[in-house]
Amino acid sequence: MRRPTEEAPWLRWVLCLAAVGVALLFLVLPLVAVFAEAFRRGWGPVAKSLSDPDALAAVRLTLLVAAIAVPVNLVGGVAAAWAIAKFDFPGKRLLTVLIELPFSVSPVISGLVYVLVFGAQGWLGPWLEERGVQVVFALPGIVLATIFVTFPFVARTLIPLMQDQGRTEEEAAATLGAGGWAMFRRVTLPNIRWALLSGVLLCNARAMGEFGAVSVVSGHVRGETNTMPLHVEILYNEYQFVAAFAVAGLLALLALVTLGAKAVLERAG
Amino acid sequence: MRRRSALPGLGLALGVTWLWLGLIVLVPLAALVLRPWELGLAGVWASVTEPRVVAALGLSFGAALGAALVDLPLGLLIAWVVVRYRFPGRRVLDAAIDLPFALPTAVAGLALTALYAPNGWLGAPLAAMGVTVAFTPLGVAVALAFVGLPFVVRMVEPVLRDLGPEAEEAAAVLGATRWQAWRRVVLPALGPALVSGVALAFARAVGEYGSVIFIAGNRPMESEIAPLLIVARLEQYDYAGAAALGLAMLLLSFAFLLVFGVMQRRLRRGVM
Amino acid sequence: MIEVRGLHLRYGGVAALDGVDLALRAGEFVALLGASGSGKTTLLRSLAGLEFPDAGQVLIEGRDMAAVPARERGVGFVFQNYALFRHMTVFENIAFGLRIRPRGQRPGRTEIARRVEELLALVRLPGMGERHPDQLSGGQRQRVALARALAIEPRVLLLDEPFGALDAKVRKELRHWLRGLHDRLGLTSLFVTHDQDEALELADRVAVMRDGRVVQFDTPEALLAAPADAGVAGFLGDAVPVDCVVREGRAWFEGLPPVEVAGVKGGKAVAFLRPVDLLAEAGAGEARVAAARQDGRGVRLTVEVAGMLLEATPTPGWAPRRGEACRVTVLAARVFPA
């Protein structure tokens, strides 16, 4: 006799198989395809295309961009979460909505807005150009666009958790004599460390993998303003499929590591 | 009224937050809102009603809506199985749901193209059945369904977990069959979450670029998405035209999200 | 020791504190008693520097606290749900207040360890230092919170519903222990509670709060004997309001014999009657036994008089039975004009 809230065994099997089938065909197979295409001719071409100077330059640029964008969003995200979760102030709801805004904007538009401000016909473009500062089609533009698209990650993972934890532990620390910094470092930070790390990981994965926004502001100068995803596109358009999939495989690996780390963190937190 | 608090740092935190938000998000978005009008009202209207633009907007919004609607049953199925059943591989399935979140869009685009190309693992058998996916609007929808699926699953999952079996037990005790309990108790409770999942999947899909352009074929009037048209206008230094199209996209998707929001509120009221 | 003058605090239009005056003597153990929303927690938090009054003064040991932030007040505060640092061990929780002191005033490592062990012994948790808060029972957590507050050697201890989250038995044990600790350490303590038994049993003096004001501040005996107004009278000692008429220095009831009252002006009035005010004895009378049951403290008797159900005290040696007729005398009543 089965419980009244259970489906018949055959139905359970069908549903499980269907779900696993959808996941395999629709979600996992593309990932497999990346590696299969990359290793179509074995290790040799993969190693060769990954050690190509342009590929290495793309890897370096990607790391550099993430190394700037992630800390900026870390500081901003923690500040926003501290203000929103621990205080009441006018404009709090508006601020919360605005922080989420970049997620509802197309990546192409995220790049576009910087071209509108800093491009050759942008608001500040000509003024900056006279002073020899180039933003669009250069590193600053790529960094700005990346910060934009990864903007909400840290704040949105922290805010619900910190709201949930309330402010009494911080108040207890205050009555025991703790100043602002000691309170944050010894009480708040340890309570949010896993969520913070998880937010940073997601932010980083997106920063390294961003394509649309960066594509608009990059100018696609090989070896100079090409990040890894842009490099993938160029290789693909030049019909260097193995090389394209090799670099794509490296990016896919980053995604897998991020997912794995996130799963571990979720169990730790 | 701002209340004083025993915790320090509100001023600093708000200062940092508004500076960060202002410089990175608000000022640039202001440019998007202000620049199109260099064309004048008529110019903006002409610029967003060109046949090629209308076709691209139609494809972007149509395919996004279609993809989100396909994600609805698939996402519900996966969420149900992950929450309710214990079977080998459940953990892996759970982790795989986030793949489209984590996979860089260009990589996803490349992979989907390879899979669904006429000689690909999935494209070849489909071609044998007379279905062409890659380089058609159908390909666009497939890519958009891929990026949107996790949104539906992740919105439904917590609600389903929260729901627990009690409500269904109550229904069973009152004489409902399994199907009736599901149809009348479970589904309505999931309604608002399903709608917001679909709304999120749609919002993400409308603006999607990287995972689409490889598989789309990008033929004007047929398989060209609106973001690609923005890029094309920028390449011709038509900043105002690009901004006009960007603004139009943004306003249109907010309008759609508003409709989803109203639907969600209706459903929620029905539940409570 | 602690003095509060004219404290006002509004939360968006609602007055949480509406002119509070209160003065505690050194070494006193005082309860803030009131229903939820009466402002007692807000008052306590204002003393600790966790809330900021719009007007009025807080003085601790004669010093105005207006410009002194919470961390410099040196006040021990025990939070309602303890607010233990969940990621720290019991030891680290207790040591926190010492470890964050500026370098010059910070005790050495071994000194801190010694003090924490001492405090653990004081709160009867020796050897529990390495546990985490989630490995402790409610009563144990409460004592850790107390030890943590005491670590900074405060002269003033503030406790917000210290026994609120505990079950009845643990609560009773901890009450007496806390009172003993207060006396031994020579603290001045103020604790918030909504439980009148707790307040009346433990405190030297009780401040009754209502609508953001202290309506009466007195010893438990005085509170019970002479409540300041009808509200306080109704709040304390399981009193039941009964309509009466005051004439010629007596309160007249329907169905009950009159009772002497002094200093109440004539006319319609309300008398507050507690079980101990009503003596019931066997014999023909206007009252009837509605219910009688034994509990640990004696017989709980409910009598029906003129359509009212009142709790009364049976005369010793009488075993009332349901339905039995009886006579009720009013021994005392607190009467306020209606």
mmCIF file of C-alpha atoms in Angstrom, chain C residues 97-230:
data_model
loop_
_atom_site.group_PDB
_atom_site.id
_atom_site.type_symbol
_atom_site.label_atom_id
_atom_site.label_comp_id
_atom_site.label_asym_id
_atom_site.label_seq_id
_atom_site.Cartn_x
_atom_site.Cartn_y
_atom_site.Cartn_z
ATOM 1 C CA GLY C 97 34.627 41.960 25.367
ATOM 2 C CA LEU C 98 38.147 41.573 26.712
ATOM 3 C CA ARG C 99 39.842 40.717 23.433
ATOM 4 C CA ILE C 100 38.585 43.770 21.581
ATOM 5 C CA ARG C 101 39.905 46.237 24.110
ATOM 6 C CA PRO C 102 42.586 48.587 22.855
ATOM 7 C CA ARG C 103 46.055 47.192 23.262
ATOM 8 C CA GLY C 104 46.928 49.082 26.427
ATOM 9 C CA GLN C 105 43.870 47.971 28.380
ATOM 10 C CA ARG C 106 43.685 44.435 27.040
ATOM 11 C CA PRO C 107 44.485 41.699 29.548
ATOM 12 C CA GLY C 108 47.062 39.120 28.511
ATOM 13 C CA ARG C 109 46.141 35.817 26.951
ATOM 14 C CA THR C 110 46.485 33.792 30.141
ATOM 15 C CA GLU C 111 44.662 36.441 32.122
ATOM 16 C CA ILE C 112 41.759 36.323 29.668
ATOM 17 C CA ALA C 113 41.691 32.518 29.877
ATOM 18 C CA ARG C 114 41.662 32.703 33.663
ATOM 19 C CA ARG C 115 38.822 35.228 33.712
ATOM 20 C CA VAL C 116 36.744 33.221 31.271
ATOM 21 C CA GLU C 117 37.210 30.044 33.326
ATOM 22 C CA GLU C 118 36.189 31.992 36.401
ATOM 23 C CA LEU C 119 33.048 33.243 34.688
ATOM 24 C CA LEU C 120 32.240 29.772 33.391
ATOM 25 C CA ALA C 121 32.450 28.505 36.954
ATOM 26 C CA LEU C 122 30.322 31.429 38.130
ATOM 27 C CA VAL C 123 27.538 30.584 35.679
ATOM 28 C CA ARG C 124 27.983 26.902 36.484
ATOM 29 C CA LEU C 125 29.216 25.835 33.077
ATOM 30 C CA PRO C 126 32.741 24.662 33.872
ATOM 31 C CA GLY C 127 34.480 22.900 31.018
ATOM 32 C CA MET C 128 31.916 23.993 28.435
ATOM 33 C CA GLY C 129 34.223 26.568 26.840
ATOM 34 C CA GLU C 130 34.817 24.658 23.625
ATOM 35 C CA ARG C 131 31.156 24.128 22.773
ATOM 36 C CA HIS C 132 29.358 26.190 20.201
ATOM 37 C CA PRO C 133 26.127 27.992 21.089
ATOM 38 C CA ASP C 134 24.039 25.582 19.017
ATOM 39 C CA GLN C 135 25.280 22.696 21.192
ATOM 40 C CA LEU C 136 23.783 24.227 24.342
ATOM 41 C CA SER C 137 20.322 24.102 25.887
ATOM 42 C CA GLY C 138 18.291 27.278 26.285
ATOM 43 C CA GLY C 139 19.178 27.641 29.944
ATOM 44 C CA GLN C 140 22.860 27.144 29.212
ATOM 45 C CA ARG C 141 22.802 29.742 26.458
ATOM 46 C CA GLN C 142 21.174 32.168 28.817
ATOM 47 C CA ARG C 143 23.971 31.697 31.310
ATOM 48 C CA VAL C 144 26.638 32.096 28.605
ATOM 49 C CA ALA C 145 25.007 35.359 27.579
ATOM 50 C CA LEU C 146 25.133 36.466 31.189
ATOM 51 C CA ALA C 147 28.782 35.474 31.566
ATOM 52 C CA ARG C 148 29.610 37.340 28.363
ATOM 53 C CA ALA C 149 27.908 40.476 29.676
ATOM 54 C CA LEU C 150 29.675 40.157 33.029
ATOM 55 C CA ALA C 151 33.112 39.719 31.450
ATOM 56 C CA ILE C 152 33.507 43.448 30.955
ATOM 57 C CA GLU C 153 32.835 43.909 34.692
ATOM 58 C CA PRO C 154 29.850 46.198 34.354
ATOM 59 C CA ARG C 155 28.368 47.950 37.378
ATOM 60 C CA VAL C 156 24.992 47.950 35.682
ATOM 61 C CA LEU C 157 23.307 44.868 34.264
ATOM 62 C CA LEU C 158 20.382 45.164 31.856
ATOM 63 C CA LEU C 159 18.386 42.074 30.965
ATOM 64 C CA ASP C 160 15.701 41.910 28.268
ATOM 65 C CA GLU C 161 13.179 39.179 29.130
ATOM 66 C CA PRO C 162 15.985 37.039 30.530
ATOM 67 C CA PHE C 163 13.755 34.038 31.123
ATOM 68 C CA GLY C 164 11.326 34.546 28.252
ATOM 69 C CA ALA C 165 12.513 31.707 26.041
ATOM 70 C CA LEU C 166 12.894 29.092 28.781
ATOM 71 C CA ASP C 167 10.460 26.461 29.940
ATOM 72 C CA ALA C 168 8.720 26.902 33.274
ATOM 73 C CA LYS C 169 10.967 24.692 35.399
ATOM 74 C CA VAL C 170 14.316 26.060 34.177
ATOM 75 C CA ARG C 171 12.901 29.549 34.481
ATOM 76 C CA LYS C 172 12.155 29.137 38.190
ATOM 77 C CA GLU C 173 15.603 27.735 38.937
ATOM 78 C CA LEU C 174 17.411 30.488 37.063
ATOM 79 C CA ARG C 175 15.385 33.247 38.713
ATOM 80 C CA HIS C 176 16.703 32.600 42.179
ATOM 81 C CA TRP C 177 20.174 31.918 40.956
ATOM 82 C CA LEU C 178 20.238 35.247 39.088
ATOM 83 C CA ARG C 179 19.011 37.115 42.142
ATOM 84 C CA GLY C 180 21.765 35.495 44.206
ATOM 85 C CA LEU C 181 24.371 36.439 41.647
ATOM 86 C CA HIS C 182 23.177 40.028 41.594
ATOM 87 C CA ASP C 183 23.520 40.261 45.376
ATOM 88 C CA ARG C 184 26.920 38.593 45.413
ATOM 89 C CA LEU C 185 28.428 40.783 42.695
ATOM 90 C CA GLY C 186 26.941 44.015 44.021
ATOM 91 C CA LEU C 187 25.382 44.913 40.661
ATOM 92 C CA THR C 188 22.630 47.339 39.899
ATOM 93 C CA SER C 189 20.235 45.418 37.671
ATOM 94 C CA LEU C 190 17.216 46.250 35.601
ATOM 95 C CA PHE C 191 15.273 43.506 33.889
ATOM 96 C CA VAL C 192 12.360 43.557 31.517
ATOM 97 C CA THR C 193 9.547 41.082 31.953
ATOM 98 C CA HIS C 194 5.895 40.687 31.140
ATOM 99 C CA ASP C 195 5.482 38.055 33.853
ATOM 100 C CA GLN C 196 4.176 39.640 37.050
ATOM 101 C CA ASP C 197 5.091 36.629 39.218
ATOM 102 C CA GLU C 198 8.665 36.990 38.099
ATOM 103 C CA ALA C 199 8.713 40.713 38.789
ATOM 104 C CA LEU C 200 6.979 40.550 42.153
ATOM 105 C CA GLU C 201 9.040 37.614 43.348
ATOM 106 C CA LEU C 202 12.498 38.789 42.348
ATOM 107 C CA ALA C 203 12.655 42.544 42.305
ATOM 108 C CA ASP C 204 13.336 45.009 45.104
ATOM 109 C CA ARG C 205 11.151 47.451 43.231
ATOM 110 C CA VAL C 206 8.939 47.103 40.191
ATOM 111 C CA ALA C 207 8.350 49.788 37.571
ATOM 112 C CA VAL C 208 5.011 49.164 35.881
ATOM 113 C CA MET C 209 4.946 50.531 32.336
ATOM 114 C CA ARG C 210 1.995 51.347 30.138
ATOM 115 C CA ASP C 211 1.803 53.286 26.855
ATOM 116 C CA GLY C 212 5.408 54.444 27.083
ATOM 117 C CA ARG C 213 5.154 55.684 30.643
ATOM 118 C CA VAL C 214 6.086 54.398 34.079
ATOM 119 C CA VAL C 215 2.725 54.435 35.833
ATOM 120 C CA GLN C 216 3.976 53.216 39.177
ATOM 121 C CA PHE C 217 7.366 52.469 40.674
ATOM 122 C CA ASP C 218 7.283 50.804 44.046
ATOM 123 C CA THR C 219 8.074 47.725 46.107
ATOM 124 C CA PRO C 220 6.001 44.616 45.322
ATOM 125 C CA GLU C 221 4.173 44.910 48.638
ATOM 126 C CA ALA C 222 3.220 48.524 48.006
ATOM 127 C CA LEU C 223 2.136 47.748 44.454
ATOM 128 C CA LEU C 224 -0.191 45.036 45.609
ATOM 129 C CA ALA C 225 -1.535 47.026 48.561
ATOM 130 C CA ALA C 226 -1.958 50.359 46.821
ATOM 131 C CA PRO C 227 -1.979 50.234 43.032
ATOM 132 C CA ALA C 228 -1.764 53.691 41.520
ATOM 133 C CA ASP C 229 -4.731 53.308 39.212
ATOM 134 C CA ALA C 230 -7.269 50.863 37.885
#
